[in-house]
Short mmCIF file of N, CA and C in Angstrom, two decimals:
data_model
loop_
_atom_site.label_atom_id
_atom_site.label_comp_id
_atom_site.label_asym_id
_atom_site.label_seq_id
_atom_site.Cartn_x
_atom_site.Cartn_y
_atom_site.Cartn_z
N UNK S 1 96.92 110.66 93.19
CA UNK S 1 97.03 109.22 93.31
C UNK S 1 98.17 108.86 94.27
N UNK S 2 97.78 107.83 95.15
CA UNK S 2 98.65 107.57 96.34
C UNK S 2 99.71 106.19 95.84
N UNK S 3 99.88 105.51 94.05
CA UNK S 3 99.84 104.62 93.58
C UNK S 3 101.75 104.49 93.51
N UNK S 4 102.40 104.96 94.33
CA UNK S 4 104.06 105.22 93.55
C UNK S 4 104.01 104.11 95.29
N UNK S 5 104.57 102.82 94.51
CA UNK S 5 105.68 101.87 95.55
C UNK S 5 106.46 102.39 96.10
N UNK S 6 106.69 101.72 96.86
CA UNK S 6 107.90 102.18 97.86
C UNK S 6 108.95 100.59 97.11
N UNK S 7 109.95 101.64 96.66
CA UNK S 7 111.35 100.37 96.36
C UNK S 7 111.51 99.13 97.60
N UNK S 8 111.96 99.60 98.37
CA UNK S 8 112.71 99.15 99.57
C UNK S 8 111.00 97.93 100.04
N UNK S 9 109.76 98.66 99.87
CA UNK S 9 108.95 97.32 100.48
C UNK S 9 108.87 96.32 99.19
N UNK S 10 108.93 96.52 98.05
CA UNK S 10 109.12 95.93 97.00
C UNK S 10 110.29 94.85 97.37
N UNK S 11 111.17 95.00 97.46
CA UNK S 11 112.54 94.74 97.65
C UNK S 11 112.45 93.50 99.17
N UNK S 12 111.71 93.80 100.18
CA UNK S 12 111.90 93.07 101.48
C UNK S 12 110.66 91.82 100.92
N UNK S 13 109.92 92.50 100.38
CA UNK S 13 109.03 90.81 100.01
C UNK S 13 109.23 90.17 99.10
N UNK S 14 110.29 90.65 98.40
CA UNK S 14 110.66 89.46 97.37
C UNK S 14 112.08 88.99 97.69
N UNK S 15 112.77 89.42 98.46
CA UNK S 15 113.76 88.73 99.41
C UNK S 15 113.72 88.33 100.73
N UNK S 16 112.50 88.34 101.21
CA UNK S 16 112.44 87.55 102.36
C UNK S 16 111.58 86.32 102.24
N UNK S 17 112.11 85.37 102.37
CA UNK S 17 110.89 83.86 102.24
C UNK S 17 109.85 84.53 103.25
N UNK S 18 108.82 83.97 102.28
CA UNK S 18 107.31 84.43 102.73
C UNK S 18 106.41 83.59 101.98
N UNK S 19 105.05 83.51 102.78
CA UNK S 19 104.02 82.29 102.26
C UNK S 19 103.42 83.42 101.62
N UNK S 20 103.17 83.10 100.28
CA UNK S 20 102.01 84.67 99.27
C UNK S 20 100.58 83.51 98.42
N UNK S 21 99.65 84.08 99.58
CA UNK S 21 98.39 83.35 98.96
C UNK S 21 98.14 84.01 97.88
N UNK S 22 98.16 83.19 96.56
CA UNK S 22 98.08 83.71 95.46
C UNK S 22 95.97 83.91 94.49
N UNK S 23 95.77 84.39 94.82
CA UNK S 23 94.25 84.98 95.05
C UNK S 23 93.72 84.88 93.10
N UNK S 24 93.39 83.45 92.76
CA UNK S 24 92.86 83.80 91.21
C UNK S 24 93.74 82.69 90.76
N UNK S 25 94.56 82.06 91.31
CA UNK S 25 95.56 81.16 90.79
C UNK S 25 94.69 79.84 90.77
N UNK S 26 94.57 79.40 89.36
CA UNK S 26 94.20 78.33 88.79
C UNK S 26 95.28 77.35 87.82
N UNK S 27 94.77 75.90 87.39
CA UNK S 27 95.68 75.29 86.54
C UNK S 27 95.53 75.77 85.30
N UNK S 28 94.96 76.73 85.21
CA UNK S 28 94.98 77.22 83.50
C UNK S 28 96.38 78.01 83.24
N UNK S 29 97.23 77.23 82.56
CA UNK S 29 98.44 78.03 82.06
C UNK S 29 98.47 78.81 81.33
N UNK S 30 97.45 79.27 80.87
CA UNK S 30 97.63 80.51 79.91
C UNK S 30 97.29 81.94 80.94
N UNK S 31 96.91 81.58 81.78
CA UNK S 31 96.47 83.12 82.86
C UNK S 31 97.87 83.31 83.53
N UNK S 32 97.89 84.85 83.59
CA UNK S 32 99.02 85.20 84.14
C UNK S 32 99.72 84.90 85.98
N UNK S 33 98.74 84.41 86.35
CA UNK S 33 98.94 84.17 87.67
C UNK S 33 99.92 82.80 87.68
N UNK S 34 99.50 81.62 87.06
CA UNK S 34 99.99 80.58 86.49
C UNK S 34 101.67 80.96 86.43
N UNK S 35 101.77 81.51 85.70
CA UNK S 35 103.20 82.18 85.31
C UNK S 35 103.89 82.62 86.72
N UNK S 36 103.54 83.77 87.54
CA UNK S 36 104.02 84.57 88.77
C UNK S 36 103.48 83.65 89.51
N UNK S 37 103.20 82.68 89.97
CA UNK S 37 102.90 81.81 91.03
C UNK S 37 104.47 80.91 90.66
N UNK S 38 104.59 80.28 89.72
CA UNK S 38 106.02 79.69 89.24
C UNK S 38 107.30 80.19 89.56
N UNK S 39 106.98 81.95 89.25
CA UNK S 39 108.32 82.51 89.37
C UNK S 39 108.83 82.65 90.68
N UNK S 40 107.44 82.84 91.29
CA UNK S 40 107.72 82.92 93.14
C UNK S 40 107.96 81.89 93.36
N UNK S 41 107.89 81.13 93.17
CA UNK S 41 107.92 79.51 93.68
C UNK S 41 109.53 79.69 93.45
N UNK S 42 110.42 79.68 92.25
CA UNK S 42 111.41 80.05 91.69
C UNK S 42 112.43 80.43 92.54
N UNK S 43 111.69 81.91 93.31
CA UNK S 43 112.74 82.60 94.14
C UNK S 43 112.61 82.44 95.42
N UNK S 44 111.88 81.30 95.81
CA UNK S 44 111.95 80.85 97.23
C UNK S 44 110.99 80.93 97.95
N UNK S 45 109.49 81.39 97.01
CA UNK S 45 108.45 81.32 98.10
C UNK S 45 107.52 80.11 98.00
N UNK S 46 106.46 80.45 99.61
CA UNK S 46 105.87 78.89 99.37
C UNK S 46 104.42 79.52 98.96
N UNK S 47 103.94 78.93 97.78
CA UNK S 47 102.47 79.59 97.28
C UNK S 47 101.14 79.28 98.09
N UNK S 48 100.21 79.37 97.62
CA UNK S 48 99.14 78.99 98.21
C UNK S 48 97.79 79.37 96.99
N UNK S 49 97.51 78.34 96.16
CA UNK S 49 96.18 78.99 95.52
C UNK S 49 95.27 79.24 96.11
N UNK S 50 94.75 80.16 95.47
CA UNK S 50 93.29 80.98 96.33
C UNK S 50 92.08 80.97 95.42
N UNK S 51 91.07 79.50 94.83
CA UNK S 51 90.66 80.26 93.43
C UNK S 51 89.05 79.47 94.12
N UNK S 52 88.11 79.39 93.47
CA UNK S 52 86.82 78.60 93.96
C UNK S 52 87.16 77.75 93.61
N UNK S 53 87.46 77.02 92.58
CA UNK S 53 87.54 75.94 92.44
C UNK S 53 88.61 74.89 93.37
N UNK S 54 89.57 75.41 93.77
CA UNK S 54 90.71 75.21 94.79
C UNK S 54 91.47 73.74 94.62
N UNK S 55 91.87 74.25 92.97
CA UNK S 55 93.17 72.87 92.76
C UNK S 55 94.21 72.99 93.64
N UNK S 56 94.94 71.54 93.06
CA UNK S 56 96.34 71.92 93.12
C UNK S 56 96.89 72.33 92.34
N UNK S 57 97.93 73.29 92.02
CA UNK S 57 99.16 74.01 91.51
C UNK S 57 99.84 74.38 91.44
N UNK S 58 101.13 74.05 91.04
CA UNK S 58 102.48 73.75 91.20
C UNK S 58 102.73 72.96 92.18
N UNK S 59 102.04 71.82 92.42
CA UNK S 59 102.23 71.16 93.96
C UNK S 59 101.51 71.48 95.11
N UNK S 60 101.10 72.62 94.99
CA UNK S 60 100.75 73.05 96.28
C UNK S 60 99.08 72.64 96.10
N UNK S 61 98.59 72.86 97.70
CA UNK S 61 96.95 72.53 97.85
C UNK S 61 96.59 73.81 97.59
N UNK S 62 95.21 73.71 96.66
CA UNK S 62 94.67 74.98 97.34
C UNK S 62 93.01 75.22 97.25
N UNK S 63 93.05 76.29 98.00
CA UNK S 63 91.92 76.80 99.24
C UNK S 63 90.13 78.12 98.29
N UNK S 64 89.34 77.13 98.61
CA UNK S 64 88.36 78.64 97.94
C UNK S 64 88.18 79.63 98.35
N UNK S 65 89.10 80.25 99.50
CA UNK S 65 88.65 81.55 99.94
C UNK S 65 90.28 81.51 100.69
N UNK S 66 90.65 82.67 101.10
CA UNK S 66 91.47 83.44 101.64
C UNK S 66 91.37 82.42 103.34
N UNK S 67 89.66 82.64 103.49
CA UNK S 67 89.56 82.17 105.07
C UNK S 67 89.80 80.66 105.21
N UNK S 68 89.76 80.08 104.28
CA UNK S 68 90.16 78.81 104.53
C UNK S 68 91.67 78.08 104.15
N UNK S 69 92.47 79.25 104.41
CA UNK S 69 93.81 79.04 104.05
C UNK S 69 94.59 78.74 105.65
N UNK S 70 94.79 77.50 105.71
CA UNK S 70 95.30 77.30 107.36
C UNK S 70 96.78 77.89 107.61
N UNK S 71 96.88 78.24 108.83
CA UNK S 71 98.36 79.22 108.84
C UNK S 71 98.49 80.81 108.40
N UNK S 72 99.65 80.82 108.72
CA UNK S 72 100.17 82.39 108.52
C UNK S 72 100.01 82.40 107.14
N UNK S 73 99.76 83.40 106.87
CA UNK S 73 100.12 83.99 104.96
C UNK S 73 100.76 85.71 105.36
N UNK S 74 102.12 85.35 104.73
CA UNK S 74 102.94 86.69 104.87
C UNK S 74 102.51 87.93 103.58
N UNK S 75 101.80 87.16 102.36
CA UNK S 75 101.61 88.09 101.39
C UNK S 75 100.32 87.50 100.76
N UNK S 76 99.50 88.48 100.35
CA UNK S 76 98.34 88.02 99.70
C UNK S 76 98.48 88.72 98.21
N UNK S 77 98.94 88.25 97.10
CA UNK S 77 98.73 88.09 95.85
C UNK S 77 97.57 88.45 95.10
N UNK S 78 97.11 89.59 93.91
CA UNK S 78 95.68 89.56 93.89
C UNK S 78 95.43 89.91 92.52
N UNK S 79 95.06 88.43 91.87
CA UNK S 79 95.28 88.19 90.83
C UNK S 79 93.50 88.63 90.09
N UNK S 80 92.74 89.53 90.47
CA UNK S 80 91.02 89.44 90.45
C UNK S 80 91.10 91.25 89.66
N UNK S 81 90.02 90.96 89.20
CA UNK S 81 89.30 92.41 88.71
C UNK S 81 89.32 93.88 89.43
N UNK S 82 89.86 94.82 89.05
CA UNK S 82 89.76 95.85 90.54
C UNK S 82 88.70 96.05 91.21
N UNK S 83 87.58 96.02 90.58
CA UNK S 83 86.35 96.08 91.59
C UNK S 83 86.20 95.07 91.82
N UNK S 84 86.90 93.86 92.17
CA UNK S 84 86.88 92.68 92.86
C UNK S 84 87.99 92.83 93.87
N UNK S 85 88.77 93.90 94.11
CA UNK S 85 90.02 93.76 94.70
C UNK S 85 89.88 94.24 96.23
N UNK S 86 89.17 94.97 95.86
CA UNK S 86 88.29 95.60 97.67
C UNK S 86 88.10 94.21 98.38
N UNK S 87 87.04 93.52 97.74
CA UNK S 87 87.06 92.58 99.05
C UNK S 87 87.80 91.80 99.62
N UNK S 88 88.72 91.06 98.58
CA UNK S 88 90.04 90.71 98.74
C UNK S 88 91.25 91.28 99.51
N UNK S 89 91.48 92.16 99.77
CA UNK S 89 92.03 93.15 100.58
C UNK S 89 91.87 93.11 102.15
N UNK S 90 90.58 93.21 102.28
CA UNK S 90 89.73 93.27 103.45
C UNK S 90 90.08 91.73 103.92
N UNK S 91 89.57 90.75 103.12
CA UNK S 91 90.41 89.14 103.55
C UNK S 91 91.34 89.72 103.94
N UNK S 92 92.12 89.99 103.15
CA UNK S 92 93.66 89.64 103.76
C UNK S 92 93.67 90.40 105.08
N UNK S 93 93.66 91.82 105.07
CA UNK S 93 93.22 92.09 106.52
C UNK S 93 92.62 91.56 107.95
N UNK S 94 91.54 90.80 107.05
CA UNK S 94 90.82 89.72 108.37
C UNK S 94 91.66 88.46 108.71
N UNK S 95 92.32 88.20 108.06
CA UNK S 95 93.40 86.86 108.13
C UNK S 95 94.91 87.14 108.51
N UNK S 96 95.31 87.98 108.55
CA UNK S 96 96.25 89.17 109.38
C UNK S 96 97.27 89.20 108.29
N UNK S 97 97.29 89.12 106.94
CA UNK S 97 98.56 89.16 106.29
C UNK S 97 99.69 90.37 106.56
N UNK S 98 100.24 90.66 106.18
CA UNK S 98 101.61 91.61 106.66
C UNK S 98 101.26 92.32 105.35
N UNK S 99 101.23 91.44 103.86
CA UNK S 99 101.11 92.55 102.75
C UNK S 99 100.15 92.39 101.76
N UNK S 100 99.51 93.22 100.91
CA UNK S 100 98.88 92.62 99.96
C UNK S 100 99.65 93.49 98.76
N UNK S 101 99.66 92.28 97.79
CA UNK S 101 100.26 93.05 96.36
C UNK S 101 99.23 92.94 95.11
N UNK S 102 98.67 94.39 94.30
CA UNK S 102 97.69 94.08 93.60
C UNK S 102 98.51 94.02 92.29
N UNK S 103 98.31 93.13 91.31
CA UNK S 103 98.95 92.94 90.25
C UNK S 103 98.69 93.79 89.31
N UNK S 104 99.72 93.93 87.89
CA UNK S 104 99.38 94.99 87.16
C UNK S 104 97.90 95.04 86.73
N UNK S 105 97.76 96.08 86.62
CA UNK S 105 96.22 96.76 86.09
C UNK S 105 95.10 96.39 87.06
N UNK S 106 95.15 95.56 88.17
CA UNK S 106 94.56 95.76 89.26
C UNK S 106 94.72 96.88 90.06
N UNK S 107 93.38 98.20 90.31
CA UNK S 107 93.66 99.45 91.15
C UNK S 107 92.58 99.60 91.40
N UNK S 108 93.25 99.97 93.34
CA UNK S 108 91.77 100.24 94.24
C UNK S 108 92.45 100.97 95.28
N UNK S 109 92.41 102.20 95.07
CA UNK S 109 93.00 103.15 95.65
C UNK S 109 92.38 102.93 97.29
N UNK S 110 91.38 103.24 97.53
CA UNK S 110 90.32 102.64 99.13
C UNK S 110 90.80 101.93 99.66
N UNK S 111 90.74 100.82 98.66
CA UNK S 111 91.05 99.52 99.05
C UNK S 111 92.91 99.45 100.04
N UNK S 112 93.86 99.90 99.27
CA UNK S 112 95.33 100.44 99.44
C UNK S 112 95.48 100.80 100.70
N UNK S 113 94.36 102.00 100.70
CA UNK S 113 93.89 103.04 101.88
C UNK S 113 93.97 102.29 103.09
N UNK S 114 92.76 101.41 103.08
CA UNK S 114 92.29 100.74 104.13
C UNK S 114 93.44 99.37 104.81
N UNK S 115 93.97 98.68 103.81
CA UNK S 115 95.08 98.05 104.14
C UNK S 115 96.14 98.40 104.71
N UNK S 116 96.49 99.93 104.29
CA UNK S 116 97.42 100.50 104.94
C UNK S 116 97.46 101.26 106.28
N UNK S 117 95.69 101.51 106.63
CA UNK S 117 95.74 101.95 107.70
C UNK S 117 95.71 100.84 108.68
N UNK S 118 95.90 99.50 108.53
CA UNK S 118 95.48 98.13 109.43
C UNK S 118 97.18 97.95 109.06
N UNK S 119 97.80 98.04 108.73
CA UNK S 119 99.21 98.32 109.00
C UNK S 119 99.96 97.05 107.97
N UNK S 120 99.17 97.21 107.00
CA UNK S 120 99.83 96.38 105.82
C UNK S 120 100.92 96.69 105.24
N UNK S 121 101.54 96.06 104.65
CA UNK S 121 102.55 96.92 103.23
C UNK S 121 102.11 96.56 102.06
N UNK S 122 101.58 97.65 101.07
CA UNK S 122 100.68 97.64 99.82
C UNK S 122 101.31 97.73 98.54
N UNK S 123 101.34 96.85 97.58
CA UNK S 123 101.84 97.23 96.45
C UNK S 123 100.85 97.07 95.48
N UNK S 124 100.98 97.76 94.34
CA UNK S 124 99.76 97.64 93.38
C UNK S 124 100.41 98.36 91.94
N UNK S 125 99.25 97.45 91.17
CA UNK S 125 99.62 98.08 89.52
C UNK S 125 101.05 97.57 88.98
N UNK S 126 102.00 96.75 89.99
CA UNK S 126 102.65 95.75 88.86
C UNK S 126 102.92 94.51 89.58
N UNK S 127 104.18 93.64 88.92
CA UNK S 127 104.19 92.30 88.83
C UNK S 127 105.30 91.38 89.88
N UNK S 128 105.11 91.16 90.97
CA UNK S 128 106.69 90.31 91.44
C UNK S 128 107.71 89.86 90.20
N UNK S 129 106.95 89.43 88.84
CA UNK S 129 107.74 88.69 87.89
C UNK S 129 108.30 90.06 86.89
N UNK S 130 108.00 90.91 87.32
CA UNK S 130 108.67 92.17 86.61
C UNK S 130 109.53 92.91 87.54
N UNK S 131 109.30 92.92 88.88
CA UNK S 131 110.16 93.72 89.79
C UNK S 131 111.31 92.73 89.89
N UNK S 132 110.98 91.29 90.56
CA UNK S 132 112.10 90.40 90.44
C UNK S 132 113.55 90.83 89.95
N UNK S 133 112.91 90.30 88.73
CA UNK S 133 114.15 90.63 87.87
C UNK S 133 115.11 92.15 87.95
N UNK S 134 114.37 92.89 87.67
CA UNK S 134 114.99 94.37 88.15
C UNK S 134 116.04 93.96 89.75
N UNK S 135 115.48 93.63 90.20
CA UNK S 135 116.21 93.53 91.68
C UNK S 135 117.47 92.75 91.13
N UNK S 136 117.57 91.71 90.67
CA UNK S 136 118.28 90.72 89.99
C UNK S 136 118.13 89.61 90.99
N UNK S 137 116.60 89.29 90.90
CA UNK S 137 116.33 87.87 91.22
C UNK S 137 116.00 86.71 90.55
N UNK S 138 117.40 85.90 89.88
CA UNK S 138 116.52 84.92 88.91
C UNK S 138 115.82 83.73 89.73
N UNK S 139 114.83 83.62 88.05
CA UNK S 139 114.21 82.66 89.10
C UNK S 139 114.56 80.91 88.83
N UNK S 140 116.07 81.25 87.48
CA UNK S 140 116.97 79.79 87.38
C UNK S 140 117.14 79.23 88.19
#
């Protein structure tokens, strides 16, 4: 398994302001995206929901697909099923993001693969709202 982060890319996207289209993010507060869309918001990033239905949340507009997200997106967020995470990936690729991060228990090893050979930086299998903190980023 190719699945062990790299600290240091962990570390540059959650301290560098960056736009992270958040991929599954709905107004339902009980889903975990809800939560890590907040916390990023928290530590200085600007969100972007990504869901079909395409509310707003936390303020922000948002978009039913990846492709209809206007502007740069520095991180794509991927809040979906792992065998939903492939195609999502590939968005982000087609829309030029810099990274995609698959959230815990989201894994698509291919998927990783393929992002990384289009010159992404890949994280997968945990949480901005769990690394955060480790780093000692509150999000007070």
């Amino acid at each position: 398994m190719t699945r062990t982060n790299d600290p240091e890319v962990i570390r540059r996207l959650l301290t560098s302001e960056g736009r992270w289209a958040v991929v599954g993010l709905s107004e339902n507060r009980e889903r975990a995206a809800y939560g890590v869309a907040r916390y990023l918001q928290a530590i200085g990033m600007t969100i972007v929901p990504v869901h079909p239905q395409a509310s707003v949340v936390h303020g922000e507009t948002g978009y039913a697909s990846l492709a209809d997200v206007p502007g740069k997106v520095d991180v794509v967020d991927v809040f979906v099923r792992s065998e939903l995470a492939g195609a999502v990936v590939d968005e982000a690729i087609a829309i030029g993001a810099r990274a995609v991060w698959l959230q815990l228990d989201v894994i698509d090893e291919a998927a990783a693969a393929r992002a990384r050979a289009a010159g992404l930086d890949v994280v997968m299998d945990t949480c901005p709202a769990i690394e955060g903190p480790r780093l000692g980023l509150d999000a007070g």
